[in-house]
JSON list of C-alpha atoms in Angstrom, two decimals:
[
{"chain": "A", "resi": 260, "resn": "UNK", "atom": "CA", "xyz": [11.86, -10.67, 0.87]},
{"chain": "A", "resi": 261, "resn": "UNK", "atom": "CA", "xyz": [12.71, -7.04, 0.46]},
{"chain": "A", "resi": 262, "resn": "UNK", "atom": "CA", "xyz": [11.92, -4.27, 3.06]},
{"chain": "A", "resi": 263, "resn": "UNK", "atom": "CA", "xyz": [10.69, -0.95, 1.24]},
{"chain": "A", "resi": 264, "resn": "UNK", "atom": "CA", "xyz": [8.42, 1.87, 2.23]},
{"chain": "A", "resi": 265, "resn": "UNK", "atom": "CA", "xyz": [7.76, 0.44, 5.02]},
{"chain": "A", "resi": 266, "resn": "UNK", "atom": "CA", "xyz": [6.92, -2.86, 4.01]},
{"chain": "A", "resi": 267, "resn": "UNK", "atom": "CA", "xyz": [8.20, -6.47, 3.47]},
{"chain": "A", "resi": 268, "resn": "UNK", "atom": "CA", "xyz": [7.56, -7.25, -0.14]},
{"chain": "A", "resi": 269, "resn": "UNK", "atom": "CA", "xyz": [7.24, -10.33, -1.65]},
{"chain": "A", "resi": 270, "resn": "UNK", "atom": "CA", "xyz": [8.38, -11.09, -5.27]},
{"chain": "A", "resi": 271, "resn": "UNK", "atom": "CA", "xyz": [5.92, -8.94, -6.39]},
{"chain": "A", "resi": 272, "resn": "UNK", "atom": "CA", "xyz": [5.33, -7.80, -9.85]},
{"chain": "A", "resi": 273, "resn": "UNK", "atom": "CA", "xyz": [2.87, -5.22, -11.56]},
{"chain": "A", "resi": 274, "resn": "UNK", "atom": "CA", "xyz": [3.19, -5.29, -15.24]},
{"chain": "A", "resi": 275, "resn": "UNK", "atom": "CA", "xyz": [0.99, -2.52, -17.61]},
{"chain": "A", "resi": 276, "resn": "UNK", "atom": "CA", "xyz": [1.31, -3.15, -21.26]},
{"chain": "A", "resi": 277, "resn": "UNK", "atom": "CA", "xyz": [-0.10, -0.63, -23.89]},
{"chain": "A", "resi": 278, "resn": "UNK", "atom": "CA", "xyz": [-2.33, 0.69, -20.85]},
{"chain": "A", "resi": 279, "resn": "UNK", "atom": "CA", "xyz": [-4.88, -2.13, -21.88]},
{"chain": "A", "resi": 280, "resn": "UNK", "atom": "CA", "xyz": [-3.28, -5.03, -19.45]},
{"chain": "A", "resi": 281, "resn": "UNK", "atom": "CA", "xyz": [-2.26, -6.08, -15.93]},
{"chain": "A", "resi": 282, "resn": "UNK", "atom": "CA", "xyz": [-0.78, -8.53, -14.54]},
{"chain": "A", "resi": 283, "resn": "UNK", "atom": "CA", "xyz": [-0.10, -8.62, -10.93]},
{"chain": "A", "resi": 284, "resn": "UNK", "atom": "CA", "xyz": [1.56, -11.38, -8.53]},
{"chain": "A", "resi": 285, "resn": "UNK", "atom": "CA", "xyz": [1.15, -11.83, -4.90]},
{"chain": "A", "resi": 286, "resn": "UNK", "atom": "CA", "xyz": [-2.82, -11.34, -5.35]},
{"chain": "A", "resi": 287, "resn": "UNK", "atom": "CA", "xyz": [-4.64, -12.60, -2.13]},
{"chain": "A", "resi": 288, "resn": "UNK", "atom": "CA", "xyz": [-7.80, -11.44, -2.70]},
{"chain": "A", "resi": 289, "resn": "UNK", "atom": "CA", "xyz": [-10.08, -9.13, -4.81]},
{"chain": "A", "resi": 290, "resn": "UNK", "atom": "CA", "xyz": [-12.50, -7.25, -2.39]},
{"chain": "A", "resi": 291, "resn": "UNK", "atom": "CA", "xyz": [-14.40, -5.26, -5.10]},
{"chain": "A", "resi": 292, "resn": "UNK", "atom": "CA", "xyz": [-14.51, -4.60, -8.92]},
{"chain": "A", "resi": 293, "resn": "UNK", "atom": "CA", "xyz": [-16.75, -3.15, -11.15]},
{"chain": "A", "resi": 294, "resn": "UNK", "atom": "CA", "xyz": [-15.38, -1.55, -14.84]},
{"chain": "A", "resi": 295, "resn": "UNK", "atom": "CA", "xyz": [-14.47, 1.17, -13.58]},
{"chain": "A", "resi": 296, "resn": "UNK", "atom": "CA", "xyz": [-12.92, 0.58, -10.14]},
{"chain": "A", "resi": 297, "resn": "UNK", "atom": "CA", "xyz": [-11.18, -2.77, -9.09]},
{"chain": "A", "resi": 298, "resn": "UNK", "atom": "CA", "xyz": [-9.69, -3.46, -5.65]},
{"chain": "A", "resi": 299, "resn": "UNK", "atom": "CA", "xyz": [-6.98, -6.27, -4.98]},
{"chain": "A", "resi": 300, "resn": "UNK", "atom": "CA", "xyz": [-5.48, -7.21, -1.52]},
{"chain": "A", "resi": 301, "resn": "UNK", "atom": "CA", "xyz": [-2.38, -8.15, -1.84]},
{"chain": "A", "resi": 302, "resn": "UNK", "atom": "CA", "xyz": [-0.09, -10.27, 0.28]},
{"chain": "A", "resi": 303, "resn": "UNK", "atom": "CA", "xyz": [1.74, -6.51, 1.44]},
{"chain": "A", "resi": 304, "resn": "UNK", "atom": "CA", "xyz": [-1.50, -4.31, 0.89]},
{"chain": "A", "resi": 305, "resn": "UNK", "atom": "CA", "xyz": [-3.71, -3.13, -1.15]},
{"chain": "A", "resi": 306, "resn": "UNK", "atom": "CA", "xyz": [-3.96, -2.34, -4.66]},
{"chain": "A", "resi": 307, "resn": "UNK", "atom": "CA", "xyz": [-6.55, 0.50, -6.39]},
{"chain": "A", "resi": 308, "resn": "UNK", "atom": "CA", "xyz": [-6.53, -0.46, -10.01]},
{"chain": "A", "resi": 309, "resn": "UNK", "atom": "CA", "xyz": [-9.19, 2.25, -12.41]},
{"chain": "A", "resi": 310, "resn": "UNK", "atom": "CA", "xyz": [-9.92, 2.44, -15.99]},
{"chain": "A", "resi": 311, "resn": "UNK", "atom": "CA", "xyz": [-12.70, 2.26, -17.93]},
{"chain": "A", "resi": 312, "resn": "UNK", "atom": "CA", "xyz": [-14.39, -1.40, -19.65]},
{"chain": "A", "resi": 313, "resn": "UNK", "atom": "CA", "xyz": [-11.90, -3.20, -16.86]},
{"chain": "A", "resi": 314, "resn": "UNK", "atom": "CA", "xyz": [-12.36, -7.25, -16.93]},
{"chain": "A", "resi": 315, "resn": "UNK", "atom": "CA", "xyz": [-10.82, -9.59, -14.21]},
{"chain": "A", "resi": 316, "resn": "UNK", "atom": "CA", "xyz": [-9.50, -11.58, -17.57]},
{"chain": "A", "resi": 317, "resn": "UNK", "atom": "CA", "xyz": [-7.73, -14.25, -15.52]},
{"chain": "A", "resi": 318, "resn": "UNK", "atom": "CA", "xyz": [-7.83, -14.59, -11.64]},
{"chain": "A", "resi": 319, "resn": "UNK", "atom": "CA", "xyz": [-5.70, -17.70, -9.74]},
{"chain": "A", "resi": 320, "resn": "UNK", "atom": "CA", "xyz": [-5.82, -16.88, -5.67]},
{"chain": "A", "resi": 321, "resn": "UNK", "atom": "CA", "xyz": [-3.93, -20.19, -5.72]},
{"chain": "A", "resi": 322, "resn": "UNK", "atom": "CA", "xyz": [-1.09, -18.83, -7.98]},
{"chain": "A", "resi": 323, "resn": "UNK", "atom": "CA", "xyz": [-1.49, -15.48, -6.56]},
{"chain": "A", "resi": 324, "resn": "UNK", "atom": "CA", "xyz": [-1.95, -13.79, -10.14]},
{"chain": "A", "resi": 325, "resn": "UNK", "atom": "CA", "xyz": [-4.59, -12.01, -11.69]},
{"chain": "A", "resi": 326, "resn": "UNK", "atom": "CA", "xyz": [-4.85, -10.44, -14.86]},
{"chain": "A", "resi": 327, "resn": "UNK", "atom": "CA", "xyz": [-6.69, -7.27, -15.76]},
{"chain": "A", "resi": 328, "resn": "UNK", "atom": "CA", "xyz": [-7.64, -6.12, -19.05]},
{"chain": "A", "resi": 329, "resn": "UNK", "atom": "CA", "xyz": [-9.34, -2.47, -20.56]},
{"chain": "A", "resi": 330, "resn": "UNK", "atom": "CA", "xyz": [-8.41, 0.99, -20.55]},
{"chain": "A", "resi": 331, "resn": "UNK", "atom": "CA", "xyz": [-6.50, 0.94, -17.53]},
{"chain": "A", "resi": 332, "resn": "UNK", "atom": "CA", "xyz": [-5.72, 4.45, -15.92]},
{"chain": "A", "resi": 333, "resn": "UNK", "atom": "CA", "xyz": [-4.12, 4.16, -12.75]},
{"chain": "A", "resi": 334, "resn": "UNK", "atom": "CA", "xyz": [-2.86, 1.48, -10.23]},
{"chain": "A", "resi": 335, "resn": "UNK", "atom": "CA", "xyz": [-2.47, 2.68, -6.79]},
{"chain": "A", "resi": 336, "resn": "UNK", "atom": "CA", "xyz": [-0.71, 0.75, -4.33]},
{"chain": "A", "resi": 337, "resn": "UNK", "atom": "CA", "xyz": [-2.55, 1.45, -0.27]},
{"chain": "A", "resi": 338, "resn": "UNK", "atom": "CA", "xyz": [-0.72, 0.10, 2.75]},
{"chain": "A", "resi": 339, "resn": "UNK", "atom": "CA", "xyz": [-1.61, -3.12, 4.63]},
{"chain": "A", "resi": 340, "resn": "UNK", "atom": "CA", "xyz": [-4.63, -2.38, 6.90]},
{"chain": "A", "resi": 341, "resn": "UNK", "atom": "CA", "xyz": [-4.98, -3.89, 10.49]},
{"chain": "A", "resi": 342, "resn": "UNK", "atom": "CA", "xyz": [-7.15, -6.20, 11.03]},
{"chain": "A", "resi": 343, "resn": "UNK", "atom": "CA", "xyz": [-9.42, -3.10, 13.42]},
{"chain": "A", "resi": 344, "resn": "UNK", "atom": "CA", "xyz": [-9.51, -0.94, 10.97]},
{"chain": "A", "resi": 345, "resn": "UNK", "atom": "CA", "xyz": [-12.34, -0.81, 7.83]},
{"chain": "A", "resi": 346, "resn": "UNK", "atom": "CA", "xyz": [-11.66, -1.71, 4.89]},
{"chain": "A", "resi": 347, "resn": "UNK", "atom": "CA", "xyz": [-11.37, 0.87, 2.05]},
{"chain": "A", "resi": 348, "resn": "UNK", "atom": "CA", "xyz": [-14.59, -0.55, 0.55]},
{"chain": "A", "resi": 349, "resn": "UNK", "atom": "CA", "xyz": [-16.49, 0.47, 3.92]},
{"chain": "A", "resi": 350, "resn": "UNK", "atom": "CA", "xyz": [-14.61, 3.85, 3.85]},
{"chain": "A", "resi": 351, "resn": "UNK", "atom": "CA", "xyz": [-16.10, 4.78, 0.73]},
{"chain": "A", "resi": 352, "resn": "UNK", "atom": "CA", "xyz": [-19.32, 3.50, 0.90]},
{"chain": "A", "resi": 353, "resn": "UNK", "atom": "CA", "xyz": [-20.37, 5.29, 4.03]}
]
């Protein structure tokens, strides 16, 4: 475990190839995705991944992996949220 930004990280890994695919460990959860917009909890936070034609191509909460394919145009890692505050989905939504 490794203490950066503020934050214990796991053995984490975000990997882009050709900007067409992601994979990313420590994956706890994926709150919302559409093909434009996807949003992954991670074991240390949050994750903001948008493109365009974006696919969950593989997803293993068990493994803690999920792969992401498309035209992928950013990744954007948000801190952990407590447990009182809304979640980003809410945020944006209201």
């Amino acid at each position: 475990m490794k203490y950066e930004g503020g934050v214990y990280m796991e053995n984490h890994v975000l990997n882009i190839d050709n900007r067409e695919r992601l994979t990313v460990t420590e994956v706890a959860d994926v709150d919302s995705f559409n093909e434009e917009t996807i949003l992954i909890t991670l074991k240390s936070g949050g994750l903001v991944i948008k493109g365009q034609k974006l696919h969950i191509q593989k997803l293993d909460l068990a493994e803690g992996k999920a792969i992401i394919t498309g035209e992928i145009n950013s990744a954007v890692y948000t801190e952990k949220k407590n447990k009182s505050e809304k979640s980003l989905v809410r945020r944006i939504f209201e």
